[in-house]
Short mmCIF file of C-alpha atoms and ligand atoms in Angstrom, two decimals:
data_model
loop_
_atom_site.label_atom_id
_atom_site.label_comp_id
_atom_site.label_asym_id
_atom_site.label_seq_id
_atom_site.Cartn_x
_atom_site.Cartn_y
_atom_site.Cartn_z
CA MET A 1 -175.38 83.44 -0.10
CA ILE A 2 -172.28 82.12 -1.51
CA ASP A 3 -171.70 80.42 -5.14
CA ARG A 4 -168.72 78.79 -6.20
CA TYR A 5 -167.38 79.15 -9.79
CA GLY A 6 -164.40 76.44 -9.12
CA ASP A 7 -161.51 78.46 -7.78
CA TYR A 8 -163.92 81.76 -7.31
CA PHE A 9 -166.64 82.47 -5.03
CA THR A 10 -169.47 84.98 -5.08
CA LEU A 11 -171.13 86.57 -2.17
CA GLN A 12 -174.20 88.67 -1.24
CA THR A 13 -174.90 89.78 2.29
CA LEU A 14 -178.38 90.94 1.50
CA ASP A 15 -179.25 91.89 5.35
CA GLN A 16 -177.99 94.36 7.59
CA GLY A 17 -176.90 91.05 9.87
CA MET A 18 -175.14 89.38 7.02
CA ASP A 19 -173.59 92.09 5.73
CA ARG A 20 -171.84 93.10 9.18
CA ALA A 21 -170.43 89.36 9.16
CA LYS A 22 -168.81 89.94 5.62
CA SER A 23 -165.25 90.11 6.54
CA GLU A 24 -165.57 87.02 8.68
CA ILE A 25 -166.86 85.07 5.53
CA VAL A 26 -164.05 85.84 3.73
CA SER A 27 -161.69 85.25 5.64
CA CYS A 28 -163.51 81.60 6.31
CA LEU A 29 -163.65 81.43 2.59
CA GLN A 30 -160.02 82.20 2.47
CA GLU A 31 -158.79 79.43 5.14
CA LEU A 32 -161.17 76.70 4.05
CA PHE A 33 -160.71 76.81 0.16
CA ALA A 34 -157.73 79.23 -0.67
CA PRO A 35 -159.77 80.52 -3.64
CA LYS A 36 -158.02 82.82 -6.21
CA GLY A 37 -160.53 85.34 -6.07
CA ILE A 38 -163.88 86.07 -4.51
CA VAL A 39 -166.30 88.52 -5.49
CA GLU A 40 -169.37 90.08 -3.78
CA ARG A 41 -172.50 90.46 -5.97
CA ASN A 42 -174.23 92.89 -3.32
CA ASP A 43 -175.97 95.22 -6.18
CA VAL A 44 -179.52 93.48 -6.00
CA PRO A 45 -182.14 95.87 -5.14
CA VAL A 46 -183.72 94.21 -1.97
CA ARG A 47 -180.56 95.46 0.08
CA LYS A 48 -181.92 99.09 -0.33
CA ARG A 49 -184.71 98.09 2.15
CA GLU A 50 -182.19 97.50 4.88
CA LEU A 51 -180.53 100.85 3.91
CA LEU A 52 -177.67 99.00 2.28
CA PRO A 53 -175.71 100.35 -0.64
CA LEU A 54 -175.69 98.28 -4.00
CA ILE A 55 -172.22 97.23 -5.23
CA ALA A 56 -170.36 94.97 -6.62
CA GLY A 57 -166.53 94.36 -6.96
CA VAL A 58 -163.85 92.23 -6.03
CA LEU A 59 -163.33 91.55 -2.09
CA ALA A 60 -159.73 89.07 -2.59
CA GLY A 61 -157.53 88.00 -5.20
CA GLU A 62 -157.98 88.78 -8.99
CA VAL A 63 -161.19 87.65 -10.97
CA PRO A 64 -160.87 87.18 -14.68
CA ASP A 65 -163.61 89.23 -16.99
CA ARG A 66 -164.86 85.15 -17.53
CA VAL A 67 -164.48 82.29 -15.53
CA PRO A 68 -164.74 78.80 -17.39
CA VAL A 69 -166.82 76.24 -15.42
CA LYS A 70 -168.07 72.87 -16.37
CA MET A 71 -171.62 72.20 -16.05
CA ASN A 72 -173.44 68.80 -17.15
CA GLY A 73 -170.38 67.99 -19.22
CA LEU A 74 -170.44 71.62 -21.02
CA GLN A 75 -168.15 73.99 -20.74
CA LEU A 76 -169.80 77.76 -19.88
CA LEU A 77 -168.59 81.08 -19.22
CA ALA A 78 -169.33 83.07 -15.95
CA ASP A 79 -168.84 86.85 -15.83
CA LEU A 80 -169.10 87.00 -12.07
CA LEU A 81 -168.66 90.88 -12.06
CA HIS A 82 -171.03 91.84 -14.38
CA GLY A 83 -173.33 88.85 -15.34
CA GLN A 84 -176.82 88.24 -14.09
CA LYS A 85 -177.49 86.82 -10.80
CA THR A 86 -174.21 85.95 -9.84
CA GLY A 87 -172.87 85.01 -13.36
CA ILE A 88 -174.68 81.77 -14.22
CA PHE A 89 -178.19 80.42 -13.01
CA LEU A 90 -176.49 77.70 -10.64
CA ASP A 91 -180.26 77.06 -9.45
CA GLN A 92 -181.25 75.87 -12.93
CA ARG A 93 -178.46 73.13 -13.35
CA GLU A 94 -180.47 69.97 -12.62
CA ASN A 95 -183.61 71.21 -14.47
CA TYR A 96 -181.28 71.70 -17.72
CA ALA A 97 -180.60 68.08 -17.88
CA ALA A 98 -184.08 67.19 -16.76
CA ALA A 99 -185.18 69.30 -19.61
CA ALA A 100 -182.77 67.83 -22.17
CA ARG A 101 -184.28 64.14 -21.31
CA TYR A 102 -187.57 65.16 -22.81
CA ALA A 103 -186.62 67.64 -25.43
CA HIS A 104 -187.07 66.63 -29.35
CA GLY A 105 -187.60 68.43 -32.38
CA ARG A 106 -187.52 72.17 -33.05
CA ALA A 107 -187.03 73.74 -29.50
CA LEU A 108 -187.58 77.75 -28.46
CA ASP A 109 -185.80 78.48 -25.30
CA CYS A 110 -187.72 81.92 -23.86
CA PHE A 111 -185.55 84.34 -21.75
CA THR A 112 -182.24 82.22 -22.65
CA SER A 113 -180.02 84.58 -21.01
CA THR A 114 -176.55 83.08 -21.58
CA GLY A 115 -178.00 79.58 -23.12
CA GLY A 116 -178.42 77.70 -20.05
CA PHE A 117 -181.05 75.61 -21.33
CA ALA A 118 -180.70 76.04 -25.19
CA LEU A 119 -177.17 74.79 -24.72
CA HIS A 120 -178.48 71.53 -22.86
CA LEU A 121 -180.92 70.77 -25.28
CA ALA A 122 -179.13 71.38 -28.69
CA ALA A 123 -177.75 67.59 -28.42
CA LYS A 124 -181.46 66.27 -28.37
CA CYS A 125 -182.94 68.65 -30.69
CA GLU A 126 -182.69 69.43 -34.46
CA MET A 127 -182.76 73.01 -33.89
CA VAL A 128 -182.93 75.54 -30.92
CA GLU A 129 -183.86 78.87 -30.73
CA GLY A 130 -182.69 81.05 -27.75
CA VAL A 131 -184.24 84.64 -27.17
CA ASP A 132 -183.79 86.97 -24.72
CA SER A 133 -183.88 90.95 -24.71
CA SER A 134 -180.06 91.28 -22.92
CA GLU A 135 -177.59 91.87 -25.85
CA THR A 136 -174.95 91.43 -23.02
CA SER A 137 -175.98 87.74 -22.26
CA LEU A 138 -176.78 86.79 -25.64
CA LYS A 139 -172.96 87.71 -26.47
CA LEU A 140 -171.97 85.18 -24.05
CA ALA A 141 -174.53 82.71 -24.93
CA ALA A 142 -172.64 82.69 -28.66
CA GLU A 143 -169.11 82.47 -26.98
CA ASN A 144 -170.62 79.32 -24.93
CA ARG A 145 -172.04 77.82 -28.17
CA ALA A 146 -168.90 78.27 -30.01
CA ASP A 147 -166.77 76.81 -27.00
CA ASN A 148 -168.97 73.72 -27.25
CA GLY A 149 -168.75 73.32 -31.02
CA ILE A 150 -172.61 73.11 -31.37
CA GLY A 151 -173.82 74.49 -34.85
CA ASN A 152 -178.00 74.30 -34.35
CA ILE A 153 -178.73 77.09 -32.02
CA GLU A 154 -179.67 80.46 -32.96
CA PHE A 155 -179.78 83.20 -30.53
CA LYS A 156 -182.18 86.14 -31.32
CA GLU A 157 -182.35 89.52 -29.29
CA ALA A 158 -186.29 90.28 -28.93
CA ASP A 159 -189.18 90.83 -26.29
CA VAL A 160 -190.35 87.50 -25.59
CA PHE A 161 -193.92 88.64 -25.53
CA ASP A 162 -193.68 90.30 -28.83
CA LEU A 163 -191.90 87.37 -30.22
CA LEU A 164 -194.27 84.62 -28.97
CA ALA A 165 -197.38 86.65 -30.20
CA ASN A 166 -195.93 87.02 -33.57
CA TYR A 167 -194.85 83.45 -33.81
CA ALA A 168 -198.30 82.39 -32.78
CA SER A 169 -200.34 84.72 -35.62
CA ALA A 170 -197.72 83.08 -37.91
CA ARG A 171 -198.90 79.64 -36.69
CA ARG A 172 -195.24 78.67 -36.14
CA LYS A 173 -194.73 75.00 -34.44
CA PHE A 174 -192.20 74.01 -31.83
CA ASP A 175 -191.87 70.50 -30.35
CA THR A 176 -190.22 72.18 -27.20
CA VAL A 177 -190.71 75.20 -25.42
CA VAL A 178 -188.92 76.52 -22.55
CA LEU A 179 -190.33 79.86 -20.60
CA ASP A 180 -187.75 80.80 -17.78
CA PRO A 181 -188.97 84.40 -17.28
CA PRO A 182 -187.48 86.60 -14.65
CA ALA A 183 -189.27 87.02 -11.52
CA PHE A 184 -192.48 88.94 -12.47
CA ALA A 185 -193.62 88.78 -8.95
CA LYS A 186 -190.66 90.82 -7.11
CA SER A 187 -193.27 90.99 -3.90
CA ARG A 188 -196.86 89.86 -2.90
CA GLY A 189 -198.17 93.76 -4.19
CA ASN A 190 -197.90 93.14 -7.79
CA LEU A 191 -199.08 89.54 -7.78
CA ASP A 192 -201.68 90.49 -9.92
CA GLY A 193 -199.77 91.80 -12.55
CA ALA A 194 -197.42 88.96 -12.41
CA VAL A 195 -200.09 86.23 -12.88
CA ARG A 196 -201.26 87.92 -15.93
CA GLY A 197 -197.91 87.70 -17.50
CA TYR A 198 -197.51 83.85 -16.70
CA LYS A 199 -200.70 83.55 -18.19
CA GLU A 200 -199.92 85.31 -21.12
CA ILE A 201 -196.53 83.52 -21.91
CA ASN A 202 -197.53 80.17 -21.08
CA ARG A 203 -200.67 80.48 -23.17
CA ARG A 204 -198.56 81.68 -26.20
CA ALA A 205 -196.19 78.69 -25.73
CA LEU A 206 -199.19 76.22 -25.81
CA GLN A 207 -200.32 77.63 -29.25
CA LEU A 208 -196.96 77.14 -30.62
CA LEU A 209 -196.55 73.32 -29.43
CA ALA A 210 -197.15 70.97 -31.73
CA SER A 211 -198.71 67.59 -30.36
CA GLY A 212 -196.58 65.44 -27.97
CA GLY A 213 -194.97 68.59 -27.57
CA VAL A 214 -192.90 69.42 -24.25
CA LEU A 215 -193.51 72.69 -22.21
CA VAL A 216 -190.64 73.50 -19.48
CA SER A 217 -192.18 76.25 -17.43
CA CYS A 218 -190.48 77.79 -14.40
CA SER A 219 -191.13 80.60 -12.11
CA CYS A 220 -188.39 81.86 -9.50
CA SER A 221 -190.83 84.14 -7.75
CA HIS A 222 -191.21 82.72 -4.29
CA HIS A 223 -194.83 84.59 -4.05
CA LEU A 224 -196.20 82.49 -6.59
CA SER A 225 -196.62 79.15 -5.48
CA GLU A 226 -196.07 75.87 -7.74
CA SER A 227 -199.94 75.16 -6.84
CA ALA A 228 -200.47 78.70 -8.36
CA LEU A 229 -198.25 77.98 -11.31
CA LEU A 230 -200.16 74.56 -11.98
CA GLU A 231 -203.29 76.55 -11.98
CA ILE A 232 -202.10 79.44 -14.32
CA ILE A 233 -200.99 76.56 -16.90
CA ALA A 234 -204.20 74.77 -16.50
CA GLU A 235 -206.30 78.10 -17.30
CA ALA A 236 -203.89 78.29 -20.34
CA SER A 237 -204.21 74.91 -21.19
CA LEU A 238 -208.17 75.48 -21.17
CA ASP A 239 -207.70 78.82 -23.46
CA THR A 240 -205.84 77.13 -25.96
CA ASN A 241 -207.63 73.85 -25.77
CA ARG A 242 -204.34 71.91 -25.44
CA LYS A 243 -204.66 68.66 -22.84
CA LEU A 244 -201.46 68.68 -20.87
CA ARG A 245 -199.99 65.74 -18.58
CA VAL A 246 -197.30 66.82 -15.85
CA VAL A 247 -194.52 64.94 -16.18
CA GLU A 248 -192.29 66.27 -13.88
CA ARG A 249 -192.78 68.75 -10.89
CA ARG A 250 -188.99 70.07 -10.12
CA THR A 251 -187.66 72.93 -8.13
CA GLN A 252 -184.10 74.68 -6.95
CA SER A 253 -181.13 72.61 -7.82
CA GLN A 254 -180.30 70.40 -4.51
CA ASP A 255 -177.19 72.69 -3.55
CA HIS A 256 -179.69 75.89 -3.11
CA PRO A 257 -180.82 74.69 0.34
CA ILE A 258 -184.87 74.55 0.93
CA LEU A 259 -185.11 75.34 4.94
CA LEU A 260 -188.90 74.49 5.89
CA THR A 261 -188.74 77.49 8.67
CA VAL A 262 -187.75 80.09 6.15
CA PRO A 263 -190.67 79.60 3.26
CA GLU A 264 -188.63 82.01 0.89
CA THR A 265 -185.89 79.36 0.40
CA LEU A 266 -188.52 77.51 -1.71
CA TYR A 267 -188.51 79.94 -4.61
CA LEU A 268 -187.90 78.06 -8.02
CA LYS A 269 -190.52 76.10 -9.81
CA CYS A 270 -189.76 74.09 -13.05
CA LEU A 271 -192.55 72.26 -14.14
CA ILE A 272 -192.44 69.91 -17.34
CA LEU A 273 -195.33 69.01 -19.20
CA GLU A 274 -196.33 67.12 -22.19
CA VAL A 275 -199.45 68.22 -24.45
CA VAL A 276 -201.07 64.45 -25.15
C1 LIG B 301 -184.09 84.10 -14.77
S1 LIG B 301 -183.39 84.82 -16.41
C2 LIG B 301 -182.91 83.44 -17.42
C3 LIG B 301 -182.27 82.19 -17.13
C4 LIG B 301 -182.03 81.33 -18.27
N1 LIG B 301 -182.99 80.68 -18.64
C5 LIG B 301 -181.04 80.71 -18.10
O1 LIG B 301 -181.03 79.54 -17.45
O2 LIG B 301 -179.26 80.92 -17.68
C6 LIG B 301 -184.36 85.62 -17.14
C7 LIG B 301 -183.70 86.60 -18.33
O3 LIG B 301 -185.10 87.15 -19.06
C8 LIG B 301 -184.38 88.33 -19.89
N2 LIG B 301 -185.82 89.12 -19.98
C9 LIG B 301 -186.16 89.82 -19.27
N3 LIG B 301 -187.45 90.40 -19.56
C10 LIG B 301 -187.19 89.81 -20.93
C11 LIG B 301 -188.38 89.97 -22.22
N4 LIG B 301 -189.40 90.81 -22.07
N5 LIG B 301 -187.82 89.83 -23.34
C12 LIG B 301 -186.89 88.86 -23.33
N6 LIG B 301 -185.99 88.63 -22.15
C13 LIG B 301 -186.43 89.20 -21.26
C14 LIG B 301 -183.58 88.43 -19.07
O4 LIG B 301 -182.64 89.39 -19.85
C15 LIG B 301 -182.92 87.45 -18.18
O5 LIG B 301 -181.63 86.73 -18.99
#
């Protein structure tokens, strides 16, 4: 997989076949795009299954600590060598803009990382609270907030499970809640535990939502299908006695191709629902 950040590229070769072609891929990128730098983010645990080492480093050129990119009119910083995924969650780009179409009032962005959803929602909301357990990601989120002159986002370091439970007990209310957790189901084997995790956060989010509120609920686990996620949210809505209308059923951005004969390529679900 190759992600492009302006003049810089990140590369992941996750199996033996692609890994063997790494230097040819680098040469092709140099010939076609003459990039300033190419990074490999091969520090992905799935490589261990193919007996490949976990490595992250510069393959060509030079790469600054933070690469500035424009996304949907915002200025964002990407840490290509150490950031989560390959720096920014580029697969959510179109979903950020979609969520902003419905967001309003007081918003809670759970699992905010470097602030992707929060920064996009800020212009449409009275205030946004962005929560993540990664201090490093939140530092970048705060820099993004400052670079875009945004004054109505508060970033908080916390465990989302604990925070949602505390907010629900305190009867806190929000008009928009975003859930973009890490892949709870990393394999088919731990699907049961993952389903419990998704159910828990969706149930809590619904408890926090005011009437007319908007839930943006994502899952990047290929092993959890869209219909399974819809079923989980339906059960959560029955548990919490909230009636939900599906507003949009979305997936990854168009530049992350879905190949019908490679089902793993369809992995991201982003459901937008309204409490009616
Ligand atoms: C899929 S990423 C979120 C991407 C982000 N929404 C964006 O668009 O940039 C998942 C995030 O969840 C965070 N995370 C994982 N477990 C967590 C937990 N229990 N509480 C809070 N954050 C957690 C990770 O640090 C990571 O930033």
